[in-house]
Amino acid sequence: MELLKVENCRKSFDGEEILKGISLYVDEGEVVSVIGPSGSGKSTFLRCACMLETMDGGTLSYAGKYAANEIDGKVVYAPAAELKEIRKTFGLVFQNFNLFPHYTVLKNVAEPQMIAGRSKAEAEKKAMECLEKLGLGDKAKNYPCQLSGGQQQRVSIARALALEPKVLFFDEPTSALDPELTGEVLKVIRDLAALHMTMIIVTHEMNFAKDVSDRIIFMENGVIRAQGSPHELFSSDDERLKAFMGRLNGN
């Protein structure tokens, strides 16, 4: 089943074209990593897919329901009530955690559920289940400032999972972490992949992308320059792709 479909996504800022017609289709249970140099449009594409940015052109749908359609050259988004339902389809894990510093860990994970309509008791029960799953059950009463960066990122993953999305987006989930803490977050994502969670991951961790992905997308200058299985991309004869992979791997 196709959970995400983006066709011909275009986006400009101040007259500069950042996305030049990106198309991406993601099936249920698929893990897709998006790689590329800084300024290639990776995070802008992710923000458009999550509707944090409006597209200038193209279409966007989740599980067959259109969030945005291009009509006579103009992008028309679905009515607010429909978008609210579509947004329940996906979750987003930010690179800088975005936790509320004045909320406990438990409240950080429970609050979005209550906003979505769950009772406090249901939300807290689900929050505890997700925290336990991520090895953070004993941190429920702590505040974010009392946690390591890796623990904070795991809380943000628990917050996203508690809403039971069909698709989970990660925007450079380890970029704010030192190398020692990166491993624990990558392990969580590997575990989710093993459970066939549908994920789209913007990352600079090449070995991780190679290990966890069903498909890798290489973006550059606002377009998809190459895509395929990890084996296909890592054994590619494309000189630009080889240079990019080699630089990130320290070769």
GROMACS .gro file of C-alpha atoms in nm:
model
  251
    1MET     CA    1   0.000   0.000   0.000
    2GLU     CA    2   0.132   0.344  -0.097
    3LEU     CA    3   0.129   0.560   0.217
    4LEU     CA    4   0.298   0.872   0.082
    5LYS     CA    5   0.291   1.017  -0.267
    6VAL     CA    6   0.457   1.344  -0.360
    7GLU     CA    7   0.455   1.447  -0.725
    8ASN     CA    8   0.645   1.735  -0.885
    9CYS     CA    9   0.693   1.925  -0.556
   10ARG     CA   10   0.829   2.275  -0.618
   11LYS     CA   11   0.926   2.542  -0.368
   12SER     CA   12   1.100   2.879  -0.388
   13PHE     CA   13   1.215   3.130  -0.128
   14ASP     CA   14   1.269   3.495  -0.224
   15GLY     CA   15   1.275   3.402  -0.590
   16GLU     CA   16   1.530   3.122  -0.546
   17GLU     CA   17   1.404   2.780  -0.654
   18ILE     CA   18   1.490   2.532  -0.377
   19LEU     CA   19   1.286   2.231  -0.495
   20LYS     CA   20   1.264   2.184  -0.871
   21GLY     CA   21   1.008   1.907  -0.910
   22ILE     CA   22   1.057   1.633  -0.651
   23SER     CA   23   0.853   1.314  -0.682
   24LEU     CA   24   0.863   1.042  -0.416
   25TYR     CA   25   0.647   0.738  -0.344
   26VAL     CA   26   0.676   0.544  -0.020
   27ASP     CA   27   0.506   0.211   0.047
   28GLU     CA   28   0.386   0.078   0.381
   29GLY     CA   29   0.673  -0.066   0.584
   30GLU     CA   30   0.940   0.095   0.367
   31VAL     CA   31   1.237   0.285   0.511
   32VAL     CA   32   1.363   0.561   0.284
   33SER     CA   33   1.672   0.767   0.366
   34VAL     CA   34   1.725   1.106   0.202
   35ILE     CA   35   2.088   1.215   0.170
   36GLY     CA   36   2.270   1.497  -0.004
   37PRO     CA   37   2.492   1.800   0.055
   38SER     CA   38   2.385   2.100   0.259
   39GLY     CA   39   2.155   2.324   0.057
   40SER     CA   40   2.030   2.039  -0.163
   41GLY     CA   41   1.670   2.087  -0.044
   42LYS     CA   42   1.638   1.780   0.183
   43SER     CA   43   1.490   1.957   0.485
   44THR     CA   44   1.273   2.184   0.270
   45PHE     CA   45   1.129   1.876   0.101
   46LEU     CA   46   1.060   1.715   0.439
   47ARG     CA   47   0.890   2.032   0.564
   48CYS     CA   48   0.671   2.043   0.253
   49ALA     CA   49   0.578   1.677   0.298
   50CYS     CA   50   0.483   1.748   0.661
   51MET     CA   51   0.295   2.065   0.561
   52LEU     CA   52   0.519   2.290   0.771
   53GLU     CA   53   0.582   2.472   0.442
   54THR     CA   54   0.330   2.521   0.163
   55MET     CA   55   0.430   2.395  -0.179
   56ASP     CA   56   0.441   2.629  -0.478
   57GLY     CA   57   0.356   2.343  -0.711
   58GLY     CA   58   0.286   1.971  -0.709
   59THR     CA   59   0.060   1.727  -0.527
   60LEU     CA   60   0.077   1.557  -0.187
   61SER     CA   61  -0.126   1.263  -0.058
   62TYR     CA   62  -0.125   1.020   0.233
   63ALA     CA   63  -0.285   0.676   0.204
   64GLY     CA   64  -0.477   0.790  -0.102
   65LYS     CA   65  -0.613   1.111   0.054
   66TYR     CA   66  -0.500   1.432  -0.113
   67ALA     CA   67  -0.363   1.698   0.119
   68ALA     CA   68  -0.267   1.922  -0.173
   69ASN     CA   69  -0.349   1.922  -0.541
   70GLU     CA   70  -0.228   2.144  -0.823
   71ILE     CA   71  -0.517   2.299  -1.013
   72ASP     CA   72  -0.455   2.538  -1.303
   73GLY     CA   73  -0.098   2.593  -1.189
   74LYS     CA   74  -0.192   2.671  -0.829
   75VAL     CA   75  -0.160   2.443  -0.524
   76VAL     CA   76  -0.491   2.398  -0.343
   77TYR     CA   77  -0.484   2.239   0.001
   78ALA     CA   78  -0.768   2.029   0.139
   79PRO     CA   79  -1.017   2.190   0.382
   80ALA     CA   80  -0.897   2.231   0.741
   81ALA     CA   81  -1.104   1.940   0.876
   82GLU     CA   82  -0.960   1.703   0.616
   83LEU     CA   83  -0.604   1.825   0.678
   84LYS     CA   84  -0.649   1.764   1.051
   85GLU     CA   85  -0.731   1.400   0.980
   86ILE     CA   86  -0.450   1.361   0.726
   87ARG     CA   87  -0.197   1.503   0.975
   88LYS     CA   88  -0.280   1.215   1.208
   89THR     CA   89  -0.125   0.987   0.944
   90PHE     CA   90   0.231   1.103   1.009
   91GLY     CA   91   0.466   1.209   1.287
   92LEU     CA   92   0.783   1.418   1.280
   93VAL     CA   93   1.095   1.393   1.495
   94PHE     CA   94   1.286   1.722   1.489
   95GLN     CA   95   1.665   1.747   1.497
   96ASN     CA   96   1.659   1.978   1.801
   97PHE     CA   97   1.411   1.776   2.009
   98ASN     CA   98   1.151   2.059   2.050
   99LEU     CA   99   1.054   1.946   2.401
  100PHE     CA  100   0.877   2.183   2.640
  101PRO     CA  101   1.135   2.258   2.912
  102HIS     CA  102   0.869   2.329   3.178
  103TYR     CA  103   0.689   1.995   3.118
  104THR     CA  104   0.797   1.665   3.264
  105VAL     CA  105   0.895   1.388   3.022
  106LEU     CA  106   0.557   1.224   3.079
  107LYS     CA  107   0.366   1.544   3.005
  108ASN     CA  108   0.575   1.612   2.694
  109VAL     CA  109   0.464   1.277   2.553
  110ALA     CA  110   0.105   1.289   2.684
  111GLU     CA  111   0.010   1.648   2.598
  112PRO     CA  112  -0.004   1.611   2.215
  113GLN     CA  113  -0.229   1.307   2.259
  114MET     CA  114  -0.472   1.506   2.474
  115ILE     CA  115  -0.476   1.782   2.213
  116ALA     CA  116  -0.564   1.510   1.960
  117GLY     CA  117  -0.860   1.404   2.175
  118ARG     CA  118  -0.742   1.136   2.416
  119SER     CA  119  -0.833   1.157   2.782
  120LYS     CA  120  -0.556   1.236   3.030
  121ALA     CA  121  -0.562   0.879   3.163
  122GLU     CA  122  -0.541   0.726   2.813
  123ALA     CA  123  -0.268   0.967   2.707
  124GLU     CA  124  -0.054   0.904   3.012
  125LYS     CA  125  -0.096   0.527   2.980
  126LYS     CA  126   0.014   0.539   2.615
  127ALA     CA  127   0.297   0.777   2.702
  128MET     CA  128   0.430   0.538   2.963
  129GLU     CA  129   0.409   0.245   2.720
  130CYS     CA  130   0.618   0.436   2.465
  131LEU     CA  131   0.868   0.559   2.723
  132GLU     CA  132   0.912   0.206   2.857
  133LYS     CA  133   0.965   0.077   2.502
  134LEU     CA  134   1.243   0.331   2.453
  135GLY     CA  135   1.406   0.258   2.788
  136LEU     CA  136   1.289   0.580   2.952
  137GLY     CA  137   1.020   0.461   3.191
  138ASP     CA  138   1.227   0.570   3.490
  139LYS     CA  139   1.261   0.923   3.349
  140ALA     CA  140   0.887   1.003   3.332
  141LYS     CA  141   0.898   1.254   3.617
  142ASN     CA  142   1.219   1.421   3.501
  143TYR     CA  143   1.242   1.746   3.307
  144PRO     CA  144   1.426   1.770   2.972
  145CYS     CA  145   1.717   1.959   3.130
  146GLN     CA  146   1.784   1.656   3.349
  147LEU     CA  147   1.835   1.428   3.047
  148SER     CA  148   2.123   1.375   2.806
  149GLY     CA  149   2.079   1.481   2.444
  150GLY     CA  150   2.028   1.120   2.340
  151GLN     CA  151   1.759   1.073   2.603
  152GLN     CA  152   1.585   1.393   2.494
  153GLN     CA  153   1.580   1.273   2.136
  154ARG     CA  154   1.435   0.940   2.248
  155VAL     CA  155   1.161   1.131   2.432
  156SER     CA  156   1.080   1.317   2.110
  157ILE     CA  157   1.059   0.982   1.929
  158ALA     CA  158   0.828   0.849   2.203
  159ARG     CA  159   0.611   1.160   2.162
  160ALA     CA  160   0.575   1.095   1.790
  161LEU     CA  161   0.510   0.722   1.832
  162ALA     CA  162   0.244   0.780   2.098
  163LEU     CA  163   0.019   0.933   1.834
  164GLU     CA  164   0.040   0.605   1.639
  165PRO     CA  165   0.132   0.751   1.299
  166LYS     CA  166   0.146   0.539   0.986
  167VAL     CA  167   0.451   0.732   0.861
  168LEU     CA  168   0.735   0.872   1.071
  169PHE     CA  169   0.966   1.147   0.946
  170PHE     CA  170   1.310   1.216   1.094
  171ASP     CA  171   1.493   1.541   1.020
  172GLU     CA  172   1.864   1.478   1.086
  173PRO     CA  173   1.780   1.301   1.415
  174THR     CA  174   2.143   1.285   1.535
  175SER     CA  175   2.279   1.620   1.414
  176ALA     CA  176   2.247   1.783   1.758
  177LEU     CA  177   2.418   1.492   1.936
  178ASP     CA  178   2.781   1.414   2.003
  179PRO     CA  179   2.911   1.085   1.856
  180GLU     CA  180   2.881   0.901   2.186
  181LEU     CA  181   2.503   0.966   2.204
  182THR     CA  182   2.431   0.916   1.834
  183GLY     CA  183   2.444   0.537   1.861
  184GLU     CA  184   2.158   0.509   2.109
  185VAL     CA  185   1.923   0.709   1.886
  186LEU     CA  186   2.022   0.516   1.574
  187LYS     CA  187   1.954   0.191   1.762
  188VAL     CA  188   1.597   0.307   1.835
  189ILE     CA  189   1.543   0.382   1.466
  190ARG     CA  190   1.690   0.043   1.369
  191ASP     CA  191   1.449  -0.124   1.611
  192LEU     CA  192   1.156   0.062   1.453
  193ALA     CA  193   1.273  -0.048   1.107
  194ALA     CA  194   1.278  -0.409   1.230
  195LEU     CA  195   0.911  -0.360   1.328
  196HIS     CA  196   0.837  -0.244   0.971
  197MET     CA  197   0.758   0.114   1.068
  198THR     CA  198   0.729   0.330   0.758
  199MET     CA  199   0.998   0.596   0.784
  200ILE     CA  200   1.150   0.878   0.580
  201ILE     CA  201   1.485   0.980   0.730
  202VAL     CA  202   1.688   1.284   0.630
  203THR     CA  203   2.035   1.191   0.749
  204HIS     CA  204   2.407   1.246   0.702
  205GLU     CA  205   2.492   0.910   0.865
  206MET     CA  206   2.596   0.711   0.559
  207ASN     CA  207   2.664   0.378   0.727
  208PHE     CA  208   2.334   0.400   0.911
  209ALA     CA  209   2.146   0.479   0.587
  210LYS     CA  210   2.316   0.185   0.418
  211ASP     CA  211   2.227  -0.047   0.704
  212VAL     CA  212   1.864   0.049   0.771
  213SER     CA  213   1.718   0.166   0.438
  214ASP     CA  214   1.517  -0.015   0.176
  215ARG     CA  215   1.585   0.277  -0.057
  216ILE     CA  216   1.816   0.578  -0.055
  217ILE     CA  217   1.739   0.909  -0.227
  218PHE     CA  218   2.033   1.134  -0.320
  219MET     CA  219   1.931   1.498  -0.359
  220GLU     CA  220   2.138   1.780  -0.505
  221ASN     CA  221   2.048   2.129  -0.624
  222GLY     CA  222   1.678   2.077  -0.559
  223VAL     CA  223   1.636   1.756  -0.760
  224ILE     CA  224   1.666   1.384  -0.700
  225ARG     CA  225   1.992   1.299  -0.871
  226ALA     CA  226   1.990   0.927  -0.790
  227GLN     CA  227   1.785   0.672  -0.600
  228GLY     CA  228   1.788   0.299  -0.546
  229SER     CA  229   1.872   0.028  -0.298
  230PRO     CA  230   2.169   0.087  -0.066
  231HIS     CA  231   2.373  -0.159  -0.273
  232GLU     CA  232   2.291   0.026  -0.596
  233LEU     CA  233   2.389   0.366  -0.460
  234PHE     CA  234   2.699   0.259  -0.270
  235SER     CA  235   2.831   0.069  -0.572
  236SER     CA  236   2.732   0.338  -0.822
  237ASP     CA  237   2.978   0.454  -1.089
  238ASP     CA  238   2.839   0.809  -1.066
  239GLU     CA  239   3.148   1.017  -0.982
  240ARG     CA  240   2.952   1.285  -0.796
  241LEU     CA  241   2.778   1.027  -0.582
  242LYS     CA  242   3.105   0.844  -0.511
  243ALA     CA  243   3.271   1.170  -0.410
  244PHE     CA  244   2.987   1.259  -0.174
  245MET     CA  245   2.978   0.915  -0.011
  246GLY     CA  246   3.355   0.905   0.021
  247ARG     CA  247   3.381   1.247   0.182
  248LEU     CA  248   3.122   1.164   0.447
  249ASN     CA  249   3.295   0.836   0.517
  250GLY     CA  250   3.631   1.012   0.556
  251ASN     CA  251   3.784   0.868   0.242
   0.00000   0.00000   0.00000
